[in-house]
Coordinates of C-alpha atoms in Angstrom, one line a residue:
Chain P
M1 CA -0.9 48.0 -53.3
S2 CA 0.2 47.4 -50.1
L3 CA 0.1 44.6 -47.6
L4 CA 0.3 44.6 -43.9
V5 CA 0.9 41.4 -41.7
T6 CA 0.9 41.9 -38.1
G7 CA 1.7 38.8 -36.1
S8 CA 4.2 36.8 -34.5
L9 CA 7.7 36.2 -34.9
G10 CA 9.0 33.1 -33.5
I11 CA 11.8 30.6 -32.5
D12 CA 10.2 26.9 -33.4
T13 CA 11.8 23.7 -32.6
V14 CA 9.3 21.0 -33.9
I15 CA 9.8 17.3 -33.9
T16 CA 7.0 15.4 -36.8
P17 CA 7.9 12.3 -37.9
H18 CA 10.5 13.6 -40.6
G19 CA 12.8 14.4 -38.1
K20 CA 13.3 17.7 -36.0
A21 CA 13.6 20.9 -36.4
D22 CA 16.4 22.8 -33.9
E23 CA 15.4 26.4 -32.9
V24 CA 14.1 27.7 -36.7
L25 CA 12.1 30.6 -37.6
G26 CA 8.2 30.3 -36.9
G27 CA 5.9 32.4 -35.8
S28 CA 2.5 33.5 -38.0
A29 CA 3.2 36.9 -39.0
V30 CA 6.5 35.3 -40.5
Y31 CA 4.8 32.3 -42.4
F32 CA 2.1 34.6 -43.8
A33 CA 4.6 37.5 -45.5
L34 CA 6.9 35.2 -47.1
A35 CA 3.9 33.1 -48.9
A36 CA 2.4 36.5 -49.5
R37 CA 5.8 37.7 -50.7
K38 CA 5.0 35.0 -54.0
F39 CA 2.3 37.3 -54.9
T40 CA 3.0 41.2 -53.9
E41 CA 5.6 43.6 -51.4
V42 CA 4.6 42.4 -47.7
R43 CA 5.1 45.0 -44.7
L44 CA 5.3 43.3 -41.3
V45 CA 4.7 44.5 -38.1
G46 CA 5.9 42.4 -35.0
V47 CA 8.3 42.0 -32.1
V48 CA 10.8 40.6 -31.4
G49 CA 13.5 40.3 -28.3
E50 CA 17.1 41.5 -28.4
D51 CA 18.4 37.7 -28.8
F52 CA 16.4 37.3 -32.3
P53 CA 19.3 35.7 -34.2
Q54 CA 20.7 38.1 -37.2
E55 CA 20.6 35.2 -39.2
M56 CA 16.7 34.8 -38.7
R57 CA 16.5 38.5 -39.8
S58 CA 18.9 38.4 -43.1
V59 CA 15.9 36.0 -44.0
L60 CA 13.2 38.0 -43.9
E61 CA 15.2 40.7 -45.3
S62 CA 16.7 39.1 -48.3
A63 CA 13.2 38.2 -49.4
G64 CA 12.6 41.5 -49.6
I65 CA 10.0 41.7 -46.2
D66 CA 9.8 45.4 -45.4
L67 CA 10.9 45.1 -41.6
A68 CA 10.2 48.9 -40.8
G69 CA 7.6 47.8 -38.4
L70 CA 9.4 44.8 -36.3
E71 CA 10.5 45.9 -33.3
T72 CA 13.5 44.6 -31.2
R73 CA 12.5 45.0 -27.4
K74 CA 15.3 45.8 -25.0
G75 CA 15.8 43.7 -22.0
S76 CA 12.8 41.2 -23.6
K77 CA 13.5 38.0 -25.5
T78 CA 11.9 36.3 -28.8
F79 CA 8.8 34.2 -28.6
R80 CA 9.5 30.4 -28.2
W81 CA 7.6 27.6 -28.9
T82 CA 8.5 23.7 -29.2
G83 CA 5.7 20.9 -30.6
K84 CA 5.5 17.6 -31.5
Y85 CA 3.2 16.2 -34.4
T86 CA 1.5 12.9 -33.8
E87 CA 2.6 10.0 -36.7
D88 CA -0.6 11.2 -39.2
M89 CA 0.1 14.8 -38.0
N90 CA -3.2 15.8 -37.8
D91 CA -2.3 16.9 -34.4
R92 CA 0.2 18.3 -32.4
D93 CA 1.1 18.6 -28.7
T94 CA 3.3 21.8 -27.2
L95 CA 6.4 20.4 -25.6
A96 CA 7.1 23.7 -24.5
V97 CA 6.1 27.2 -24.9
E98 CA 8.1 30.7 -23.7
L99 CA 5.9 33.8 -24.7
N100 CA 8.2 36.3 -23.4
V101 CA 7.9 39.3 -25.7
L102 CA 4.4 38.2 -26.6
A103 CA 3.3 38.7 -22.9
E104 CA 4.1 42.1 -22.8
V105 CA 2.4 45.4 -24.6
G106 CA 1.7 44.6 -28.2
A107 CA 3.7 46.1 -31.7
S108 CA 2.1 49.0 -33.2
V109 CA 2.1 50.1 -36.9
P110 CA 4.4 52.6 -37.9
P111 CA 3.0 55.5 -39.3
S112 CA 4.6 55.1 -42.8
F113 CA 2.9 51.6 -42.8
A114 CA -0.5 53.7 -42.0
D115 CA -1.5 54.0 -45.4
S116 CA -1.7 50.3 -45.8
D117 CA -4.5 48.7 -48.7
V118 CA -4.9 45.1 -47.5
V119 CA -4.6 44.1 -43.7
F120 CA -4.5 41.0 -41.8
L121 CA -3.8 40.8 -38.2
A122 CA -2.6 37.3 -37.6
N123 CA -3.7 35.3 -34.1
T124 CA -3.2 37.8 -30.8
H125 CA -5.6 39.0 -28.3
P126 CA -8.7 40.5 -30.0
A127 CA -8.2 43.3 -28.2
A128 CA -5.0 43.9 -29.3
Q129 CA -6.1 43.5 -32.8
R130 CA -8.7 45.9 -32.7
Q131 CA -6.0 48.4 -32.2
L132 CA -3.7 47.5 -34.6
R133 CA -6.7 47.3 -36.7
S134 CA -7.5 51.3 -35.9
E135 CA -3.7 52.1 -36.6
V136 CA -4.5 51.4 -40.6
P137 CA -8.1 52.9 -40.8
N138 CA -8.0 53.3 -44.5
A139 CA -7.7 49.6 -45.4
R140 CA -9.7 48.4 -48.3
L141 CA -9.9 45.0 -46.8
T142 CA -9.2 43.7 -43.6
V143 CA -9.0 40.2 -43.0
C144 CA -8.1 38.1 -39.1
D145 CA -7.0 34.5 -37.4
T146 CA -8.1 33.7 -33.8
M147 CA -8.1 31.0 -31.8
D148 CA -9.4 28.7 -28.8
L149 CA -7.8 30.4 -26.7
W150 CA -9.4 33.4 -27.1
I151 CA -13.1 32.3 -27.9
E152 CA -12.8 30.7 -24.3
T153 CA -11.3 34.0 -22.6
A154 CA -12.4 36.8 -24.7
R155 CA -15.2 35.8 -26.1
E156 CA -16.9 39.7 -26.9
E157 CA -14.1 41.3 -27.3
L158 CA -13.4 39.0 -30.6
A159 CA -17.3 39.8 -31.5
E160 CA -16.5 43.3 -31.2
T161 CA -13.2 42.5 -33.4
L162 CA -15.1 41.2 -36.4
K163 CA -17.1 43.9 -36.5
V164 CA -14.1 46.4 -37.7
V165 CA -12.4 43.2 -40.0
D166 CA -14.4 42.2 -43.4
G167 CA -13.0 38.6 -43.0
L168 CA -12.3 36.1 -41.0
I169 CA -9.9 33.2 -41.7
I170 CA -10.8 30.2 -39.5
N171 CA -9.6 26.8 -38.4
D172 CA -12.8 24.5 -38.9
A173 CA -12.5 23.1 -34.7
E174 CA -12.5 27.2 -33.8
S175 CA -14.9 27.7 -36.4
L176 CA -17.3 25.6 -34.6
Q177 CA -16.1 25.9 -30.7
F178 CA -17.2 30.0 -31.4
T179 CA -20.3 29.6 -32.7
G180 CA -21.4 26.2 -31.7
R181 CA -23.1 24.5 -34.8
K182 CA -22.2 21.0 -35.8
N183 CA -21.0 21.7 -39.1
V184 CA -18.6 24.1 -40.6
I185 CA -21.0 25.6 -43.2
D186 CA -23.2 26.3 -40.8
A187 CA -20.3 27.9 -39.0
G188 CA -19.4 29.9 -41.3
Y189 CA -23.1 31.6 -42.2
A190 CA -23.5 31.9 -38.4
L191 CA -20.2 34.2 -38.3
L192 CA -21.5 36.2 -42.3
D193 CA -24.5 36.9 -39.2
A194 CA -22.1 38.8 -36.9
G195 CA -21.2 41.0 -39.5
L196 CA -18.1 40.0 -41.6
K197 CA -18.4 39.4 -45.3
F198 CA -16.2 36.6 -45.8
V199 CA -15.6 34.1 -44.5
V200 CA -12.8 30.9 -44.8
V201 CA -12.9 27.7 -42.7
K202 CA -9.7 25.7 -42.7
K203 CA -10.2 22.2 -43.0
G204 CA -6.5 21.1 -42.3
E205 CA -5.6 18.2 -45.1
H206 CA -9.0 18.3 -46.2
G207 CA -9.1 21.8 -47.4
S208 CA -11.2 24.9 -47.1
V209 CA -14.2 26.0 -47.7
L210 CA -15.0 29.8 -48.2
V211 CA -18.6 31.0 -47.3
A212 CA -19.5 34.6 -48.5
P213 CA -22.8 36.2 -49.2
S214 CA -23.7 35.2 -52.8
S215 CA -21.6 32.0 -52.6
L216 CA -20.1 28.6 -51.4
T217 CA -17.2 27.5 -52.1
A218 CA -15.5 24.1 -50.9
I219 CA -12.0 23.6 -52.1
P220 CA -9.7 20.4 -51.3
A221 CA -6.1 20.9 -50.3
F222 CA -3.6 20.4 -52.9
P223 CA -3.0 16.1 -52.7
T224 CA 0.7 15.6 -52.1
R225 CA 2.4 12.7 -50.2
A226 CA 5.3 15.3 -48.6
V227 CA 3.9 16.8 -46.0
V228 CA 7.1 16.9 -43.4
D229 CA 5.7 19.9 -41.1
P230 CA 2.5 21.0 -40.8
T231 CA 3.5 24.0 -38.9
G232 CA 2.3 27.6 -40.5
A233 CA 0.5 25.8 -42.9
G234 CA -2.8 28.0 -42.2
D235 CA -1.2 31.1 -42.2
S236 CA 0.6 30.2 -45.3
F237 CA -2.7 29.9 -46.4
A238 CA -3.9 33.4 -45.3
G239 CA -0.5 34.7 -46.7
G240 CA -1.0 32.9 -50.3
M241 CA -4.8 34.6 -50.5
L242 CA -3.9 37.7 -49.2
G243 CA -1.0 38.2 -51.1
Y244 CA -3.0 37.8 -54.4
L245 CA -5.8 39.9 -53.5
A246 CA -3.7 42.7 -52.2
G247 CA -3.0 42.7 -56.4
E248 CA -6.7 42.8 -57.4
D249 CA -8.6 45.4 -57.7
V250 CA -11.9 44.3 -56.8
H251 CA -12.7 41.5 -54.0
D252 CA -15.2 40.0 -55.3
D253 CA -16.3 36.5 -54.6
A254 CA -14.8 35.6 -58.3
A255 CA -11.3 36.7 -56.5
L256 CA -11.5 35.7 -53.3
R257 CA -12.3 32.0 -55.0
R258 CA -8.9 32.7 -56.6
G259 CA -7.4 33.8 -53.7
L260 CA -8.5 30.2 -52.1
I261 CA -6.5 28.5 -54.3
R262 CA -2.9 30.5 -53.7
G263 CA -3.5 30.0 -50.4
T264 CA -4.1 26.4 -50.6
V265 CA -1.0 26.3 -52.6
A266 CA 1.0 28.1 -50.9
A267 CA -0.1 25.8 -47.9
S268 CA 1.2 23.2 -49.7
F269 CA 4.7 24.2 -50.4
T270 CA 5.4 25.5 -46.6
I271 CA 4.2 21.9 -45.1
E272 CA 6.7 19.8 -47.9
D273 CA 10.0 21.0 -45.9
F274 CA 10.3 22.4 -41.8
S275 CA 10.2 26.3 -41.0
M276 CA 10.8 28.7 -44.3
G277 CA 12.8 26.0 -46.1
K278 CA 10.4 24.7 -48.9
I279 CA 8.4 28.2 -48.9
L280 CA 12.1 30.0 -48.9
S281 CA 13.4 28.4 -51.7
I282 CA 10.8 28.2 -54.6
S283 CA 9.9 30.7 -57.4
R284 CA 6.7 32.8 -57.9
D285 CA 6.5 30.6 -61.5
E286 CA 6.5 27.3 -59.2
V287 CA 3.6 28.6 -57.5
E288 CA 1.7 29.7 -60.5
E289 CA 2.5 26.4 -62.4
R290 CA 1.4 24.8 -59.2
V291 CA -2.2 26.9 -59.5
H292 CA -2.6 26.1 -62.8
R293 CA -2.7 22.2 -61.6
M294 CA -5.0 22.9 -59.4
C295 CA -7.4 24.6 -61.1
R296 CA -7.2 21.8 -63.8
M297 CA -7.2 19.0 -61.6
L298 CA -10.7 21.1 -60.3
R299 CA -11.6 21.6 -63.7
I300 CA -14.2 19.0 -64.2
D301 CA -17.0 19.2 -67.1
Chain W
M1 CA -24.8 -1.0 -71.6
S2 CA -25.7 -2.6 -69.1
L3 CA -24.7 -2.3 -64.5
L4 CA -25.6 -4.7 -62.3
V5 CA -25.1 -4.6 -58.4
T6 CA -24.9 -7.6 -56.0
G7 CA -25.0 -6.8 -52.2
S8 CA -27.4 -6.4 -49.6
L9 CA -31.2 -5.7 -49.1
G10 CA -32.4 -4.1 -45.4
I11 CA -34.6 -3.6 -42.8
D12 CA -32.9 -0.5 -41.4
T13 CA -33.4 1.4 -38.2
V14 CA -31.5 4.4 -37.8
I15 CA -31.5 7.4 -35.3
T16 CA -29.8 10.6 -36.0
P17 CA -29.8 14.0 -34.4
H18 CA -32.7 14.7 -36.8
G19 CA -34.9 12.3 -35.8
K20 CA -35.9 8.1 -36.2
A21 CA -36.7 6.4 -38.5
D22 CA -38.0 2.6 -37.9
E23 CA -37.6 -0.4 -40.6
V24 CA -37.3 1.5 -43.4
L25 CA -35.4 -0.1 -46.5
G26 CA -31.8 -0.2 -46.4
G27 CA -29.1 -2.3 -47.8
S28 CA -25.6 -1.1 -50.4
A29 CA -27.1 -2.5 -53.0
V30 CA -30.4 -0.9 -52.8
Y31 CA -28.7 2.6 -51.9
F32 CA -26.2 2.2 -55.3
A33 CA -29.1 0.7 -57.1
L34 CA -32.1 3.7 -56.3
A35 CA -28.1 6.3 -57.1
A36 CA -27.2 4.8 -60.5
R37 CA -30.3 4.6 -61.3
K38 CA -30.6 8.2 -62.1
F39 CA -28.5 7.4 -64.8
T40 CA -28.9 4.1 -66.6
E41 CA -30.8 0.6 -66.1
V42 CA -29.9 -1.8 -63.5
R43 CA -29.7 -5.1 -62.3
L44 CA -29.9 -6.3 -59.1
V45 CA -28.6 -9.8 -57.7
G46 CA -29.2 -10.2 -53.8
V47 CA -30.9 -12.2 -51.3
V48 CA -33.5 -11.7 -48.5
G49 CA -36.1 -13.8 -46.6
E50 CA -39.7 -14.5 -46.7
D51 CA -40.4 -11.5 -44.3
F52 CA -39.3 -8.9 -47.3
P53 CA -42.3 -6.6 -47.3
Q54 CA -43.7 -6.2 -50.6
E55 CA -43.3 -2.6 -50.0
M56 CA -40.5 -2.4 -50.3
R57 CA -40.2 -5.1 -53.2
S58 CA -42.8 -2.1 -54.8
V59 CA -40.4 0.7 -54.5
L60 CA -37.3 -1.1 -56.3
E61 CA -39.7 -2.8 -58.7
S62 CA -42.4 1.3 -59.4
A63 CA -38.1 2.5 -59.4
G64 CA -37.5 0.3 -62.5
I65 CA -34.7 -2.0 -61.2
D66 CA -34.5 -5.3 -62.8
L67 CA -34.7 -7.7 -60.0
A68 CA -34.7 -11.2 -62.1
G69 CA -31.4 -11.4 -59.2
L70 CA -33.7 -11.0 -56.4
E71 CA -34.1 -14.4 -54.3
T72 CA -36.5 -14.6 -51.7
R73 CA -34.8 -17.5 -49.4
K74 CA -37.5 -19.6 -48.2
G75 CA -37.2 -20.1 -44.1
S76 CA -35.0 -16.8 -44.6
K77 CA -35.4 -13.6 -42.8
T78 CA -34.0 -10.5 -44.2
F79 CA -30.9 -8.4 -42.5
R80 CA -31.8 -6.0 -40.0
W81 CA -29.6 -3.2 -38.6
T82 CA -30.3 -0.7 -36.3
G83 CA -27.8 2.3 -35.9
K84 CA -27.9 5.2 -34.1
Y85 CA -25.1 8.1 -35.1
T86 CA -23.6 10.9 -33.1
E87 CA -24.4 14.4 -32.8
D88 CA -22.1 15.6 -35.3
M89 CA -23.2 12.8 -37.5
N90 CA -19.5 11.6 -38.3
D91 CA -19.2 8.2 -36.4
R92 CA -22.3 5.8 -35.6
D93 CA -22.8 3.2 -33.1
T94 CA -24.6 -0.3 -34.2
L95 CA -27.2 -0.9 -31.6
A96 CA -28.4 -4.7 -33.2
V97 CA -28.2 -6.2 -35.7
E98 CA -29.2 -9.6 -37.7
L99 CA -28.0 -11.0 -40.3
N100 CA -30.3 -13.2 -40.7
V101 CA -29.9 -14.6 -44.6
L102 CA -26.7 -12.7 -44.8
A103 CA -25.4 -15.3 -42.5
E104 CA -26.5 -17.9 -45.3
V105 CA -24.6 -18.7 -48.8
G106 CA -24.4 -15.6 -51.2
A107 CA -26.7 -14.6 -54.2
S108 CA -25.6 -15.4 -57.6
V109 CA -25.8 -14.1 -61.0
P110 CA -29.0 -15.5 -63.1
P111 CA -27.7 -16.4 -66.4
S112 CA -29.7 -13.2 -67.9
F113 CA -27.3 -11.2 -65.9
A114 CA -24.2 -12.8 -67.2
D115 CA -23.4 -10.3 -70.0
S116 CA -23.4 -7.4 -67.8
D117 CA -21.0 -4.8 -68.7
V118 CA -20.3 -2.8 -65.7
V119 CA -20.4 -5.0 -62.0
F120 CA -20.5 -3.7 -58.8
L121 CA -19.5 -5.9 -56.0
A122 CA -20.4 -4.3 -53.1
N123 CA -19.2 -5.3 -49.6
T124 CA -19.4 -8.7 -48.7
H125 CA -16.6 -11.8 -48.1
P126 CA -14.2 -11.2 -50.4
A127 CA -14.4 -14.6 -51.5
A128 CA -18.2 -14.7 -52.7
Q129 CA -17.0 -10.9 -54.6
R130 CA -14.9 -13.2 -56.5
Q131 CA -17.1 -16.1 -56.9
L132 CA -19.6 -13.4 -58.3
R133 CA -17.2 -11.9 -60.6
S134 CA -16.9 -15.2 -62.0
E135 CA -20.2 -15.3 -62.7
V136 CA -19.9 -12.2 -65.0
P137 CA -17.1 -13.2 -67.3
N138 CA -17.4 -10.9 -69.7
A139 CA -17.8 -7.5 -68.1
R140 CA -15.6 -4.7 -69.3
L141 CA -15.5 -2.6 -65.8
T142 CA -15.6 -4.2 -62.7
V143 CA -15.7 -2.4 -59.0
C144 CA -15.2 -3.5 -55.2
D145 CA -15.9 -2.1 -52.1
T146 CA -15.2 -3.8 -48.8
M147 CA -15.0 -3.4 -44.8
D148 CA -12.5 -3.4 -41.9
L149 CA -13.8 -6.5 -41.3
W150 CA -12.3 -8.6 -44.3
I151 CA -9.7 -6.3 -44.1
E152 CA -8.9 -8.1 -40.8
T153 CA -10.1 -11.5 -40.0
A154 CA -9.8 -12.4 -44.9
R155 CA -7.1 -10.1 -46.0
E156 CA -5.3 -12.6 -48.4
E157 CA -8.8 -13.1 -50.0
L158 CA -9.4 -9.3 -50.2
A159 CA -6.0 -9.5 -51.9
E160 CA -7.3 -12.0 -54.5
T161 CA -9.7 -9.8 -55.3
L162 CA -8.2 -6.9 -55.6
K163 CA -6.9 -8.6 -58.2
V164 CA -9.8 -9.6 -60.0
V165 CA -11.9 -6.2 -60.0
D166 CA -10.4 -2.8 -62.3
G167 CA -11.7 -0.7 -59.2
L168 CA -12.0 -0.4 -55.6
I169 CA -14.1 2.2 -53.6
I170 CA -12.9 2.4 -50.1
N171 CA -13.1 4.4 -47.2
D172 CA -10.4 6.6 -46.1
A173 CA -10.2 4.7 -42.5
E174 CA -9.7 1.1 -44.7
S175 CA -7.3 2.1 -47.1
L176 CA -5.7 2.8 -44.8
Q177 CA -6.3 0.1 -42.0
F178 CA -5.4 -2.3 -45.5
T179 CA -1.9 -0.5 -46.6
G180 CA -0.2 0.7 -43.1
R181 CA 0.3 3.9 -44.7
K182 CA -0.3 7.0 -43.3
N183 CA -2.2 9.1 -45.4
V184 CA -4.8 8.8 -47.8
I185 CA -3.5 9.2 -51.4
D186 CA -0.2 7.2 -50.1
A187 CA -2.5 4.4 -49.5
G188 CA -4.6 4.9 -52.8
Y189 CA -1.3 4.4 -54.6
A190 CA -0.5 1.3 -52.5
L191 CA -3.8 0.1 -53.5
L192 CA -2.7 0.7 -57.1
D193 CA 0.2 -1.4 -57.3
A194 CA -2.2 -4.3 -55.7
G195 CA -3.2 -4.7 -59.7
L196 CA -5.9 -2.2 -59.5
K197 CA -6.0 0.5 -62.7
F198 CA -7.7 3.1 -60.0
V199 CA -8.8 3.2 -56.6
V200 CA -11.3 6.0 -54.6
V201 CA -11.2 6.7 -51.3
K202 CA -14.3 8.2 -49.6
K203 CA -13.5 10.5 -47.2
G204 CA -17.6 11.4 -46.2
E205 CA -17.9 15.0 -45.5
H206 CA -14.5 15.5 -47.0
G207 CA -15.2 14.9 -50.2
S208 CA -12.8 11.7 -52.0
V209 CA -9.7 11.2 -53.8
L210 CA -9.3 9.5 -57.5
V211 CA -6.0 7.6 -57.9
A212 CA -5.3 6.4 -61.4
P213 CA -1.6 5.7 -62.9
S214 CA -1.7 8.9 -65.1
S215 CA -4.0 11.8 -62.5
L216 CA -4.8 12.2 -58.9
T217 CA -8.2 13.6 -58.2
A218 CA -9.0 15.1 -55.3
I219 CA -12.4 17.2 -54.6
P220 CA -14.8 17.8 -51.9
A221 CA -18.3 17.1 -50.9
F222 CA -21.1 18.7 -52.4
P223 CA -21.5 21.9 -49.5
T224 CA -24.8 20.9 -47.7
R225 CA -26.5 22.3 -44.7
A226 CA -29.1 19.4 -44.8
V227 CA -27.6 16.5 -43.9
V228 CA -30.2 14.5 -42.2
D229 CA -29.1 11.0 -42.4
P230 CA -25.4 9.7 -43.6
T231 CA -26.4 6.1 -44.3
G232 CA -26.0 4.9 -48.1
A233 CA -23.8 8.1 -48.6
G234 CA -21.0 5.6 -49.5
D235 CA -23.5 2.9 -51.6
S236 CA -24.9 6.3 -53.4
F237 CA -21.8 7.6 -54.1
A238 CA -21.0 4.0 -56.1
G239 CA -23.8 4.7 -57.6
G240 CA -23.8 7.8 -59.3
M241 CA -20.4 7.1 -60.6
L242 CA -20.7 3.7 -61.7
G243 CA -24.4 4.8 -62.8
Y244 CA -22.3 7.3 -65.1
L245 CA -19.6 5.3 -66.5
A246 CA -21.8 2.4 -67.8
G247 CA -23.2 5.1 -70.1
E248 CA -20.0 5.8 -71.4
D249 CA -18.0 4.1 -74.1
V250 CA -14.3 4.8 -72.6
H251 CA -13.3 4.4 -68.8
D252 CA -10.3 7.0 -69.0
D253 CA -9.4 9.1 -66.5
A254 CA -11.5 12.0 -67.6
A255 CA -14.4 9.6 -67.6
L256 CA -13.6 8.8 -63.8
R257 CA -13.2 11.9 -63.1
R258 CA -16.7 12.9 -64.2
G259 CA -18.1 9.6 -62.6
L260 CA -16.3 11.3 -59.5
I261 CA -18.8 14.4 -59.5
R262 CA -21.8 12.3 -59.9
G263 CA -21.1 9.8 -57.2
T264 CA -20.5 13.1 -54.8
V265 CA -24.3 14.6 -56.1
A266 CA -25.9 11.4 -55.7
A267 CA -24.4 11.1 -51.8
S268 CA -25.1 14.2 -51.4
F269 CA -29.1 13.9 -51.7
T270 CA -29.1 10.3 -50.1
I271 CA -28.0 11.7 -47.0
E272 CA -30.6 14.8 -46.3
D273 CA -33.3 12.4 -46.0
F274 CA -33.4 9.0 -44.2
S275 CA -33.5 6.0 -46.1
M276 CA -34.8 6.2 -49.9
G277 CA -36.3 9.9 -49.0
K278 CA -35.1 12.0 -51.3
I279 CA -33.0 9.7 -54.0
L280 CA -36.3 8.1 -54.9
S281 CA -37.8 11.7 -55.6
I282 CA -35.9 13.3 -57.3
S283 CA -35.1 13.8 -61.4
R284 CA -32.9 12.5 -63.4
D285 CA -33.0 17.4 -64.4
E286 CA -32.5 18.0 -60.0
V287 CA -29.3 15.2 -60.3
E288 CA -28.3 17.4 -63.1
E289 CA -28.5 20.9 -61.9
R290 CA -26.8 20.2 -59.0
V291 CA -23.4 18.2 -61.1
H292 CA -23.5 21.2 -62.9
R293 CA -23.7 23.5 -60.1
M294 CA -20.4 21.1 -58.2
C295 CA -18.4 21.8 -61.6
R296 CA -19.0 25.2 -61.5
M297 CA -18.4 25.4 -58.1
L298 CA -15.0 23.6 -59.2
R299 CA -14.2 25.8 -62.0
I300 CA -12.0 28.5 -60.7
D301 CA -9.6 30.1 -63.1

C-alpha cells in the first residue's frame, strides 16, 4: 500500500551536549520518510528552495523515497533552523530560524500521488493540512501532527482539521494545551471526542500513550543511554508507526499497538546520531531486532 | 516467607486539587505495609508518640499487620506532615512538618522479627538503615529507599548503606542527584557499580525503570485518569514489589520484573484516594485483575 507524507525539508544546525552538526539534512517530512522507509515505500510532498543541496536530494533518492512531490521553487530558499539542546536534552532553544520557502504557498499533491492509501500530514498550518487532505480523497488512514503555534493562533482551523483525519500524533504539552486538561490520558480522550479514531500522545523520553475508543495503551520509550540528538524523534516515531500500518490491511487497535512499538523503535534509532546518521545506516533487520527486544522487555507474565 | 518493613508512621494533612484530608494516617512504613499486605504477611518496625490514635492503630491491626515492632514512646509525639500538591500533582510543597519522635533515637527490630527473610528499609538516615540492617542478619533480600536530604548531608553514610543491601528503590531526581548523571538509565548503572544487585528508578506518572546486571526493563505507570492524592505512591510501589517477592523462592530478573508490575499496580490504587482509602478497600482479586490488565496492555506481538 502507498504511504504519503507532507511536511518540511530543512537545513538544520544542531548543538547538543554531544557536539554540533552544521547545516545537516532535517525537516519533519525527511525524518518521517526515512523512518517509514524501513517498512514500506514512501511518497514525499514538500517544497525546497533553489539552494537545496544535491547531496541532500541524493540522500533521499538513494533511500528510495519517491520525490515526485518535491517541488524546487525558483527564487526561493530552503527552510533553515538552528537549535541548541539543554544539558539533559529535555528542552531546546531555537537560536535562529529562516522560514524562507515555508512562509510561501505550500506544496500540493501531484496527481500521481492522489491515490495514496495512508497519509501523514506533518506539522503545518491546519488549513494547509486540510487542503492537502482533500488532494488525497481516497486515503484509508490519515493522521496529522500539529504544534503550539497553531493551537494558539489557529485553534478553530485545527479543530476543523481534526474532523477530516483519522488520527492525531501530538506531543504531551500540546495535548494539554489544546484540551485544557491536566493529564495526557484525559487529553487523549478529549481529543477522541473532537472526532478522532485514535490519538497518540508522545512523551519523549517517557514514552507514549495510545488512546483509542476501545483500548488505552501506555508504553515506555526504548530505554537507551545513547542519546546524541533528539531532533526528529517525533517525526521518526510517526514514520515508524505509519510505515508499519501502511503494510497492514486492517487498522484495528491491535495493529495500532504494533505500530506504536515500531514508532518507538524508529525514534530510538534517530536520536542515536545527528540528523539522519543512524536511521539511514541501520538495516530493516536491525529495526526488527529492536522491535523484538522491545516486545520481549514488555512481556511480563 | 516473612517480610519486614522499617520506616515512618505519621499523621498527614494533604491538600490536592481534589480536596483536603485532615489528620489522616500516613508514613512510609504504613503505605508500604498495606500494599505489601495484598501479597503476604507483613511485620512493621517503627515509632509513634503517645498521641497516635487508637483508630489508626486499629487500621493496621485489622489489616493483619504484625505490630510487635511498633514502639509507642512515652512522652513523645507522632510525626506530622502537611503538604499541598500543585494543580498537575507532579509537585508538592511541604506546608508544615513536625518531626517529633522521628527526631529522636530510632526504632529497633524486636528479637521475634530478627529472622525476617525480606526487608525494606524505608527512608531514614542511612546510618540508622545500616543499624536496622544489622538487626536482621539473615535476610535473603534487603532493599532500601533514600531521599535528597541524605544525598546532600550524609553521602558517605549512604554509600556505605548501599554496600549492605541488595537493592535500591529511588526516585528519578534523587538517582540523578546521587550519581551526577543526566539520565536515569545511566544513573541506574552507576548505582549498580556502587555494589547493588538491582536498582529501581521511580518516575512517578512516567513509570519506572529496573536496572539489573543482565536486564534493563522500563515500564509505564498504570494509565489512569483517577489520581486523587499521589502521597505514598512510592512506598506503595515498594510494598507491592517486595510483598510479591517475599512469596517467591528465587529473586532472579524474571521475578524482579514481575515484582515491578505488582509495585506499579499497588501504587496505582494508592493514588486513587486520600491516605489508605483505596489500598485498604480493594481485595487481593482486584489487585490481581489489574496486574493481569497491565501485563495484557504491555503484551504486544
